[in-house]
Coordinates of C-alpha atoms in Angstrom, one line a residue:
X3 CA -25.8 -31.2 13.0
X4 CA -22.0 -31.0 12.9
X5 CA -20.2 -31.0 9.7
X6 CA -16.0 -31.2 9.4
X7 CA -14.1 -29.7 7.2
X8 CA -13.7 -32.6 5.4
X9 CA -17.1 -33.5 4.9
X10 CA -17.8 -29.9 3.3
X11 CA -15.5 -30.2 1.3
X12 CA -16.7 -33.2 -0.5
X13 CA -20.0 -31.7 -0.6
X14 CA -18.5 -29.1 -2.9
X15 CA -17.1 -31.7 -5.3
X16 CA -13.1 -31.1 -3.7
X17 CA -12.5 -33.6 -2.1
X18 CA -9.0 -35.7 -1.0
X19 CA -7.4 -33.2 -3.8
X20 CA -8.1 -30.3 -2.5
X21 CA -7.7 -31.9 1.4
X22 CA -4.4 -33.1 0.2
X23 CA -2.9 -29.5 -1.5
X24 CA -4.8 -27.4 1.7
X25 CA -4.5 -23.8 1.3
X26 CA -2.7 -21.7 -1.2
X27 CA 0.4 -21.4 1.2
X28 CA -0.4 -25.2 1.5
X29 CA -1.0 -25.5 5.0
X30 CA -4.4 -26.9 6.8
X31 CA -6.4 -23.7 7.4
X32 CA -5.9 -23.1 10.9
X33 CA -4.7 -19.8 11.4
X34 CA -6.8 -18.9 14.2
X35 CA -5.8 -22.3 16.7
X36 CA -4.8 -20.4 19.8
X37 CA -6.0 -16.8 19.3
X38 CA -9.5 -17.3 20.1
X39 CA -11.6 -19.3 22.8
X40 CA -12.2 -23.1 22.3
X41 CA -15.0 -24.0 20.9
X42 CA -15.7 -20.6 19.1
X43 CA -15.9 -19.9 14.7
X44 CA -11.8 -20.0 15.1
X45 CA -11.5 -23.4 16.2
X46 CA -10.0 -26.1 13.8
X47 CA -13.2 -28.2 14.0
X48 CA -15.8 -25.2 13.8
X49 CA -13.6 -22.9 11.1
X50 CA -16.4 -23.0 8.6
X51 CA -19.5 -22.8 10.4
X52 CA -19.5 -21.4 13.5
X53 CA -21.1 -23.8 16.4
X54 CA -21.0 -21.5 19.6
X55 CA -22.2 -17.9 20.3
X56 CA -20.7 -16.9 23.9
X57 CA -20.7 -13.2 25.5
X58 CA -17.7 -11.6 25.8
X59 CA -16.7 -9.0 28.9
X60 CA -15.6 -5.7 27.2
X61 CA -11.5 -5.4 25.8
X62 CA -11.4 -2.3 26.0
X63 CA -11.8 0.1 29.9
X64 CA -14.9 1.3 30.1
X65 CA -15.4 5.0 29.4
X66 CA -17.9 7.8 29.2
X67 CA -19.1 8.5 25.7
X68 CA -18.7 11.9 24.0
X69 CA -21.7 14.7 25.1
X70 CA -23.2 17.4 23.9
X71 CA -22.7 21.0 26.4
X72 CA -23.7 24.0 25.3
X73 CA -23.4 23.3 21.7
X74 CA -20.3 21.6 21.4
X75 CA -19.1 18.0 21.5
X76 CA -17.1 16.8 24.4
X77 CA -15.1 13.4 24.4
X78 CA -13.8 12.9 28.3
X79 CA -10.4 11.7 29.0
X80 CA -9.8 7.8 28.9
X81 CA -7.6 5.5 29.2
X82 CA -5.9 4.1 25.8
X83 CA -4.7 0.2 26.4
X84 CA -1.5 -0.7 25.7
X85 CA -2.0 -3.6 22.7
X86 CA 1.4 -3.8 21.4
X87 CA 5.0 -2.8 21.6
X88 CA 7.4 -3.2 19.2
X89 CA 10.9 -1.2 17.8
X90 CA 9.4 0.0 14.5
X91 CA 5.6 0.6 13.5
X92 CA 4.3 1.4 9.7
X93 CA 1.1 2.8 8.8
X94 CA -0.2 2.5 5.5
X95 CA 0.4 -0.9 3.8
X96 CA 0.9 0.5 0.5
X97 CA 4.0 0.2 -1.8
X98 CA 5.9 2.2 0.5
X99 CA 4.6 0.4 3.8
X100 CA 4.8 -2.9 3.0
X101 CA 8.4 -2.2 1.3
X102 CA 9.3 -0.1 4.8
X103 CA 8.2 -2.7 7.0
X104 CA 10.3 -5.5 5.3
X105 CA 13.3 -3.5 5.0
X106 CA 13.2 -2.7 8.5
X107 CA 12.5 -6.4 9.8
X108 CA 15.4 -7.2 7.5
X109 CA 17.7 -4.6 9.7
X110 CA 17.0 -6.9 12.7
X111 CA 14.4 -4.3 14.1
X112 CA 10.6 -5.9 15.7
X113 CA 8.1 -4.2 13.3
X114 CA 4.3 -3.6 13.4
X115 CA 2.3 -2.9 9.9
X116 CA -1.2 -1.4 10.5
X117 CA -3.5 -1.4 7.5
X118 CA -6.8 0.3 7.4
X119 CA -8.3 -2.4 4.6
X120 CA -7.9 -5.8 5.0
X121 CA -5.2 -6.5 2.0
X122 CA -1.8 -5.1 1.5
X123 CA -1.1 -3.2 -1.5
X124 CA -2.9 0.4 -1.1
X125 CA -3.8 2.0 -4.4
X126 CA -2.0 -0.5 -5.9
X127 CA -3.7 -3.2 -5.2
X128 CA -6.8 -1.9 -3.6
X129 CA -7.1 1.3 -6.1
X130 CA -6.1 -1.0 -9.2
X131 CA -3.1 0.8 -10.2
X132 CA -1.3 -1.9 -12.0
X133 CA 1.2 -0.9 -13.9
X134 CA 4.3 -0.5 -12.0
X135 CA 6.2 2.6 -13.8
X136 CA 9.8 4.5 -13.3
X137 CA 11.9 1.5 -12.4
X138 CA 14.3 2.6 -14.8
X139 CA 17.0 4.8 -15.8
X140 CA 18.4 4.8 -19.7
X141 CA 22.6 4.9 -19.7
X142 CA 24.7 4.3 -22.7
X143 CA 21.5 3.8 -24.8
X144 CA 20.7 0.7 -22.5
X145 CA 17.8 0.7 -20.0
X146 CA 18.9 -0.5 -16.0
X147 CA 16.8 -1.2 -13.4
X148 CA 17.4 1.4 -10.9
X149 CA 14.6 0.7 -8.3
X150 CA 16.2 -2.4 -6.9
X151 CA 15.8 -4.3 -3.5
X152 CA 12.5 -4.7 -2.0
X153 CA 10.5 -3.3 -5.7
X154 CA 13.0 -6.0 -7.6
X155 CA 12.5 -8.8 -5.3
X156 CA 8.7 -8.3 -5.6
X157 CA 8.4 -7.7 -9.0
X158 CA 10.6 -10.7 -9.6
X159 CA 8.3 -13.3 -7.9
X160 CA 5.4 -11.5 -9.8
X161 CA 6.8 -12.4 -13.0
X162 CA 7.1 -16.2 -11.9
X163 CA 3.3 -16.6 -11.5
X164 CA 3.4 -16.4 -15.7
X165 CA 0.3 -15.5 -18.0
X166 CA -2.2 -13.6 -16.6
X167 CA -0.8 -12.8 -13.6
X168 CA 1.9 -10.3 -14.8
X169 CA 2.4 -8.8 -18.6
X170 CA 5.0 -9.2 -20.0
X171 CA 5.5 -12.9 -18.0
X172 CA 9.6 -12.9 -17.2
X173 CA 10.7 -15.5 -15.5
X174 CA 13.0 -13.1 -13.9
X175 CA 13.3 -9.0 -13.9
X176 CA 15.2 -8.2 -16.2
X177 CA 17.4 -5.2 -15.8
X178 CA 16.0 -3.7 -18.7
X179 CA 12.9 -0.8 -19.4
X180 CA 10.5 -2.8 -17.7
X181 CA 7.0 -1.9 -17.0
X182 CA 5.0 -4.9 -16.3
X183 CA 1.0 -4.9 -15.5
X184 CA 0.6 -7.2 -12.5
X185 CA -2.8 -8.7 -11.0
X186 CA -4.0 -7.3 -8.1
X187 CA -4.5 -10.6 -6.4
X188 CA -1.7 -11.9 -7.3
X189 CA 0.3 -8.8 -5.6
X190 CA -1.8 -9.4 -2.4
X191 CA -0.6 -13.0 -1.6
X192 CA 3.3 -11.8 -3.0
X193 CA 3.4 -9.1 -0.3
X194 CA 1.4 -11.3 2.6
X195 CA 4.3 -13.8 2.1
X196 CA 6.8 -11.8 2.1
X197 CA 5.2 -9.8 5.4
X198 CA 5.1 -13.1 6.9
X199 CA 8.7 -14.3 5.9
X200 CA 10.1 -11.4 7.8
X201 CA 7.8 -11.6 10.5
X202 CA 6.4 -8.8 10.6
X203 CA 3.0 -8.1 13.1
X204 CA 0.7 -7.0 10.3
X205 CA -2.4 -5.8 11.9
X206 CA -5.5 -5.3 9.5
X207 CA -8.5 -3.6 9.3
X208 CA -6.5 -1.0 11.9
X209 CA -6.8 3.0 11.4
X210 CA -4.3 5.0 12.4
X211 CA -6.1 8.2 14.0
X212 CA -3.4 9.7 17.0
X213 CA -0.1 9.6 17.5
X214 CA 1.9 9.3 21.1
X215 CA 4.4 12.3 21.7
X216 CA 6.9 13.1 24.3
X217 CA 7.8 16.8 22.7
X218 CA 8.5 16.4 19.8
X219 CA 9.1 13.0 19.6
X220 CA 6.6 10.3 19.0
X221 CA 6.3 7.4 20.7
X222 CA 3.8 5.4 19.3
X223 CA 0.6 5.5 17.5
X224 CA -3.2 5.1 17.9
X225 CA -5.8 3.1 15.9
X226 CA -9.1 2.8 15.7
X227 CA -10.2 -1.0 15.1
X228 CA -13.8 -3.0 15.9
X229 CA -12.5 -3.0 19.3
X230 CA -11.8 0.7 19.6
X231 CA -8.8 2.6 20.7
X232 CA -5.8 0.9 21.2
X233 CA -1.9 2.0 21.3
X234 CA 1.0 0.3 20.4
X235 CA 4.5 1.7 21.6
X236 CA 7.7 2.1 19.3
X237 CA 10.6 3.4 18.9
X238 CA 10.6 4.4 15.7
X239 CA 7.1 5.5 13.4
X240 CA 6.8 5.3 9.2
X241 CA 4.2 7.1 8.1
X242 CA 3.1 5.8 4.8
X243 CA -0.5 6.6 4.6
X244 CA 0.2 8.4 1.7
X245 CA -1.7 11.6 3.1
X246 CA 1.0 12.2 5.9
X247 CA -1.7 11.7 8.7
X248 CA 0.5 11.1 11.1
X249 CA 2.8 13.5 11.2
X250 CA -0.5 15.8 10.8
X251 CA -1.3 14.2 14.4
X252 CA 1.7 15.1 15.0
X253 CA 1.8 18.5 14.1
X254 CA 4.4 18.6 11.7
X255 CA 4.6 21.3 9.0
X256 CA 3.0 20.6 5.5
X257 CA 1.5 22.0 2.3
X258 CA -1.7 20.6 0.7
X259 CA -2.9 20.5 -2.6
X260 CA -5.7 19.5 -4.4
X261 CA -5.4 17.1 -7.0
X262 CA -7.4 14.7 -9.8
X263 CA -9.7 11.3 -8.1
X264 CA -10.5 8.7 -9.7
X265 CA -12.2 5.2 -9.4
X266 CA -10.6 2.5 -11.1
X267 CA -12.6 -0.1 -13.3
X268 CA -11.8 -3.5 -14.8
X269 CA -14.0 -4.7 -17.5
X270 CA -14.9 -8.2 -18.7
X271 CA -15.1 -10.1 -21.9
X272 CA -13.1 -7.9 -23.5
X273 CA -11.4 -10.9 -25.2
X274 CA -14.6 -12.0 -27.2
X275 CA -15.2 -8.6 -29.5
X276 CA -15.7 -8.8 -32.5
X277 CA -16.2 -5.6 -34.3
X278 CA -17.6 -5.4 -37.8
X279 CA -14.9 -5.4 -40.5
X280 CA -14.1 -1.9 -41.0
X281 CA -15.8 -0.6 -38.1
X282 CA -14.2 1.7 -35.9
X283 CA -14.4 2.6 -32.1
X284 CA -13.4 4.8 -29.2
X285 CA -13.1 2.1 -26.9
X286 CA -10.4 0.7 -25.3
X287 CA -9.7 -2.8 -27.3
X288 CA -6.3 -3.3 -25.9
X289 CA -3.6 -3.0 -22.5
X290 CA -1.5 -4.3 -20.8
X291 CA -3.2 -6.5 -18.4
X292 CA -2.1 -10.1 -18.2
X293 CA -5.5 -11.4 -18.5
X294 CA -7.2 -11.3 -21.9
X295 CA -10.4 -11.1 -21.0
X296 CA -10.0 -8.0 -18.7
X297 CA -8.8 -4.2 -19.5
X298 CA -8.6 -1.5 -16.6
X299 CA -9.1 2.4 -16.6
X300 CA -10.6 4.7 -14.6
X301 CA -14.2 6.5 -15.8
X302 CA -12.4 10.1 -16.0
X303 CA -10.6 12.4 -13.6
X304 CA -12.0 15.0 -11.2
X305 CA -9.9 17.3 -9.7
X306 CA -11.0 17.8 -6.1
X307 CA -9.7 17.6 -2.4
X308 CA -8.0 14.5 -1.4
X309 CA -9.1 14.8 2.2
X310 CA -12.0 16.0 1.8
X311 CA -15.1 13.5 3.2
X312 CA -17.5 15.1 0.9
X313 CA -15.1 15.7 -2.1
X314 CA -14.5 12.1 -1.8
X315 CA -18.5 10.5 -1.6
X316 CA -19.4 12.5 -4.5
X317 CA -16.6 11.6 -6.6
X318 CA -17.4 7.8 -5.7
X319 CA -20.7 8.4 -6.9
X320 CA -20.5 10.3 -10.2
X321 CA -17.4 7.9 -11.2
X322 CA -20.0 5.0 -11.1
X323 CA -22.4 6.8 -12.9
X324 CA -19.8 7.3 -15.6
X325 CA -18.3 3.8 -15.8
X326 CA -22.1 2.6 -16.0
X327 CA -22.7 4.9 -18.9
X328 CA -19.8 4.1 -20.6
X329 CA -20.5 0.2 -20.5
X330 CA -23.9 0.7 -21.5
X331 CA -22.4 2.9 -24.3
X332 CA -19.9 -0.3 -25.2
X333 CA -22.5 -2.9 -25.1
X334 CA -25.3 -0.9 -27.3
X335 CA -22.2 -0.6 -29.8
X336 CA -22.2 -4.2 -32.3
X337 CA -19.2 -6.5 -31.4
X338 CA -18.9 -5.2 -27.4
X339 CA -22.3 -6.6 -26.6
X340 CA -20.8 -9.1 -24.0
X341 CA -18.4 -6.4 -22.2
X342 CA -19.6 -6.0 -18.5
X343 CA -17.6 -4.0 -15.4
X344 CA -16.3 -7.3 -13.3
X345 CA -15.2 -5.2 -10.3
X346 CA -14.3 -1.7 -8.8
X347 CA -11.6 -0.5 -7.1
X348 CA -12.4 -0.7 -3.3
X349 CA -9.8 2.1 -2.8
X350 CA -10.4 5.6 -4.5
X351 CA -7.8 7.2 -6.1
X352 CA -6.6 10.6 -5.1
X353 CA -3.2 11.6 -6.7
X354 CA -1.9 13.6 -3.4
X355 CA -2.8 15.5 -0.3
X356 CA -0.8 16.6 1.8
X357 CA 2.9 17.4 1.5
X358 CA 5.6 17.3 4.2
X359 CA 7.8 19.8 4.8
X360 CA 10.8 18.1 4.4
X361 CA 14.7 19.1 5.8
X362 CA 14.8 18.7 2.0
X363 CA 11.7 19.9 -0.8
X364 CA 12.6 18.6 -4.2
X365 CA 11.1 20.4 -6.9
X366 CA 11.9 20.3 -11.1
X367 CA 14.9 22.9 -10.3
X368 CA 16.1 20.7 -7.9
X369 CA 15.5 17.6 -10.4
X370 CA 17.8 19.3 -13.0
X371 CA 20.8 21.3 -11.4
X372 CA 21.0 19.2 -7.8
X373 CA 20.5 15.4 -8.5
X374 CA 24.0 14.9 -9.5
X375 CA 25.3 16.7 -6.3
X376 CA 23.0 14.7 -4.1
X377 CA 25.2 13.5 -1.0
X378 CA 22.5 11.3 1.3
X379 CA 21.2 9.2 -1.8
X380 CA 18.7 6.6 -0.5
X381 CA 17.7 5.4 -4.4
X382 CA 16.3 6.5 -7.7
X383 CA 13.2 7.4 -9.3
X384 CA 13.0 5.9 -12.9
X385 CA 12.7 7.3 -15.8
X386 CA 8.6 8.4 -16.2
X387 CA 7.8 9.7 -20.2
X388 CA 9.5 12.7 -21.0
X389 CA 11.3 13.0 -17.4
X390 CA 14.6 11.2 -17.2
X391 CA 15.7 9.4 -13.9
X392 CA 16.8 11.0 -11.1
X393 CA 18.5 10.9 -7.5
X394 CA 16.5 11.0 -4.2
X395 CA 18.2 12.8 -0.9
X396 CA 17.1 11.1 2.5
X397 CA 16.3 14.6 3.6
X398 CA 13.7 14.2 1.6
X399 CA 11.3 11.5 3.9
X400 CA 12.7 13.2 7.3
X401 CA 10.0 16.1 8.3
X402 CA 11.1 19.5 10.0
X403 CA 10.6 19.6 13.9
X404 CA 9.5 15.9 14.3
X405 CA 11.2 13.5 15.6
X406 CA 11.1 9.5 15.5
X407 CA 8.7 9.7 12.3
X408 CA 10.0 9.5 8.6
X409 CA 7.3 9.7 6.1
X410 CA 7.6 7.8 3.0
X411 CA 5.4 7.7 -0.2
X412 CA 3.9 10.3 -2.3
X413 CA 4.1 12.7 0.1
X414 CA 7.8 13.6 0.9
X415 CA 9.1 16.3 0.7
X416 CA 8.6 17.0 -3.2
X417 CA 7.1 20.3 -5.3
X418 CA 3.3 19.8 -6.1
X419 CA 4.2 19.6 -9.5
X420 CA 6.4 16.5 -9.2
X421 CA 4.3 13.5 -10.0
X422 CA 7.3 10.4 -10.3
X423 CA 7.3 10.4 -6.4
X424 CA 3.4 9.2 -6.2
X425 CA 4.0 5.9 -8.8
X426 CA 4.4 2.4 -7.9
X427 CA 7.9 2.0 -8.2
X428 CA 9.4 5.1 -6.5
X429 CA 6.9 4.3 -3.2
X430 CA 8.4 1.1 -2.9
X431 CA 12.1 2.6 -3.3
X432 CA 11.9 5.3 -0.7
X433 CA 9.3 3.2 1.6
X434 CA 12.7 0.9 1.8
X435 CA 14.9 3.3 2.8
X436 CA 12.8 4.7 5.6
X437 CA 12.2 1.4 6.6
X438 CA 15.9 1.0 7.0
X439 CA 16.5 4.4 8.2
X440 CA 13.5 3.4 11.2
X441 CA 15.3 -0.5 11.9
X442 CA 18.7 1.6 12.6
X443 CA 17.6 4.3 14.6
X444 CA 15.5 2.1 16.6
X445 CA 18.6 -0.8 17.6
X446 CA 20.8 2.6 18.2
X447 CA 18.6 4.5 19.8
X448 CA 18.8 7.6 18.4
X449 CA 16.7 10.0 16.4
X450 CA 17.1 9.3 12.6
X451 CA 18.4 12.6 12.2
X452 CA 21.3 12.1 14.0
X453 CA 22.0 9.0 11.9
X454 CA 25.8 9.1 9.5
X455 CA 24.4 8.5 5.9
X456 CA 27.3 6.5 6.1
X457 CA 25.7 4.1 8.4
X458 CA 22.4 4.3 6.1
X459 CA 24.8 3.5 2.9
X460 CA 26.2 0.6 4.4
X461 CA 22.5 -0.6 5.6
X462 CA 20.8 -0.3 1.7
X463 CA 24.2 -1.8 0.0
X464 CA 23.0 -4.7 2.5
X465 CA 20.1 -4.9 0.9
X466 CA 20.4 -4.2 -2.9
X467 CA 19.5 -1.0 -3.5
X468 CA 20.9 1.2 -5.8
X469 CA 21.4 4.6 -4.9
X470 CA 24.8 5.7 -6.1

């Protein structure tokens, strides 16, 4: 029996309403009509059940599979297919990416964003990082916004969603010492909108696991998807994996350290305890997530290898056990009886990996006597605590030896004991500049580090951000 959309609709009790409003973006929900064969799970008519199940001849050239001689595993050579070309390519939809693939779209450049999970946002989203810290810098007693462009303009429609969706609700960002708590979800559908308003190729559920190189120069990247290996061609690469993979691939130059993991939780019900009078607790009872009911925190930090498959799993494990323990702990204890974990981070949270080595390495002696003398400013890094605001050189996101890749994100070219550089706000300032730095190189043709900082000035005055 056939059922339309409209039918199953009212079967759930939505009816013309819900027919009426459509989606979220408030369109009919079609967004497969031409990308797949008619008749199959993507047409318009079959989008919620599927009616047909065809066979499909292979996408990929066929190829021998990896062997075993004489002890060792051999992959044979194979062709890669060519599945898309564009100016500019991102990996890593993170802060940084998503911030570098907008910036450079907004340059004039074609852009390409491959994501490994199926949301935008990285640990932000994904790892439940909320809070969105060192966006400003204190002058004259006064606290300014300092991280300005793409991180204002997001943070900005954040704050419009209201209650629950962003603490504290502004209508507007203010250019004051503001760190606001934002809802995961709600970040996801601000940064797929503005992805899509600059029309950007976002490719999902894509790892990035090869690059393409001419010398020195890369020329594209490879991912690994449910299809298998495919390329796509550009002219310019942003590395924002956050572990510098691919200018690893690449063979660029880089120090690694190891760091503290965590899994992130968010726990429910938290709005209906009700201690005894006079009884004290060690657990959380307040935060600054927009929704009452909800608090986040992670279990506890375990230092470990970032990159490490087996540092990782066991980490995953034993911070479950803990959050389990601790809830049990919380419910067993009278008033918290109703608290529950609603969710877990889908994305672990490793601090940093690997570090580039940058034309320039920032470190806290750099931070103090340098930052004033800073010639190739691309933007700020708020004020984080104790540590005041500082500049942030270009050189910084441009690796030694490699060229056509900038890497953006926590692992620039920084000292191991600089942690501003890995926060929410400073990945989406200088994942903006490399984004700009990649749409100019690519429309000139040149290597990026042939670029006049002049030309890069002029480029981020264009769009808003502060770096003087």
């Amino acid at each position: 029996m056939q059922i339309t959309k409209r039918e199953f609709l009212k079967k759930l009790g939505l009816g013309g309403a819900a027919i009426a409003t459509g989606t979220a973006f408030g369109d009919e929900y079609v967004p497969l009509k031409g990308r797949l064969p008619e008749g199959s799970c993507g047409d318009p008519e079959n989008v919620w059940f599927g009616k047909h199940i065809f066979p499909l001849s292979h996408t990929m050239e066929d190829g021998e599979s990896a062997f075993l001689k004489d002890g060792k595993v051999i992959q044979p050579a194979r062709e890669i297919p060519i599945f898309h070309e564009t100016d500019v390519v991102v990996v890593g939809g993170g802060p940084a990416g998503f911030a570098a693939a907008v910036s450079a779209a907004r340059t004039g450049a074609k852009v390409a964003l491959v994501e490994r999970y199926g949301s935008l946002g990285g640990l932000f989203t994904n790892g439940m990082v909320l809070i969105v810290l060192a966006t400003s810098a204190k002058n004259d007693g006064k606290w300014n916004l300092v991280t300005r462009g793409v991180c204002e303009e997001f943070m900005t429609r954040a704050g419009r969603f209201g209650k629950n969706f962003c603490n504290p609700p502004e209508s507007t960002c203010p250019s004051a010492h503001w760190l606001p708590t934002i809802d995961p979800e709600a970040a996801k559908v601000i940064m797929d909108e503005m992805i899509a308003e600059n029309k950007v190729e976002m490719f999902f559920h894509s790892w990035g696991v090869d690059v393409i190189q001419d010398g020195n120069a890369v020329k594209g990247v490879v991912f690994e998807s449910k299809q298998g290996r495919q390329a796509i061609l550009a002219k310019q690469i942003v590395d924002c994996t956050g572990d510098a993979d691919m200018l690893f691939l690449a063979g660029g130059d880089y120090s690694q350290v190891t760091c503290p993991i965590t899994t992130v939780f968010r726990w429910a019900n938290m709005d209906t305890i009700k201690p005894p009078k006079g009884a004290k607790s060690e657990f959380p009872s307040h935060g600054n997530e927009g929704n009452p009911d909800a608090r986040w925190g992670g279990a506890s930090l375990i230092t470990g290898n970032g990159l490490s498959v087996r540092d990782l799993s066991a980490v995953e494990v034993e911070q479950r056990r803990l959050n389990w323990k601790r809830v049990m702990e919380m419910r067993s204890t009278p008033g918290w009886e109703n608290v529950y974990t609603s969710n877990s981070a889908s994305q672990i949270g490793a601090r940093q990996s690997r570090l580039i080595a940058a034309e320039y390495v920032m470190g806290r002696k750099e931070i103090v006597e340098e930052s004033d003398k800073i010639t190739d400013c691309i933007g700020w890094c708020g004020a984080d605590g104790p540590h005041k605001a500082f500049r942030v050189s270009y050189r910084q996101i441009l690796p030694k030896k490699i060229d056509n890749l900038l890497c953006a994100g926590r692992c620039l070219g920084k000292g191991d004991s600089i942690d501003t550089f890995r926060l929410i706000a400073p990945c989406f300032m200088t994942g903006q500049a490399a984004g700009v730095v990649a749409g100019l190189a690519a429309q000139k043709g040149v290597a990026p580090r042939v670029l006049a900082y002049s030309d890069i000035a002029k480029a981020l005055d264009a769009q808003n951000v502060y770096h003087e």
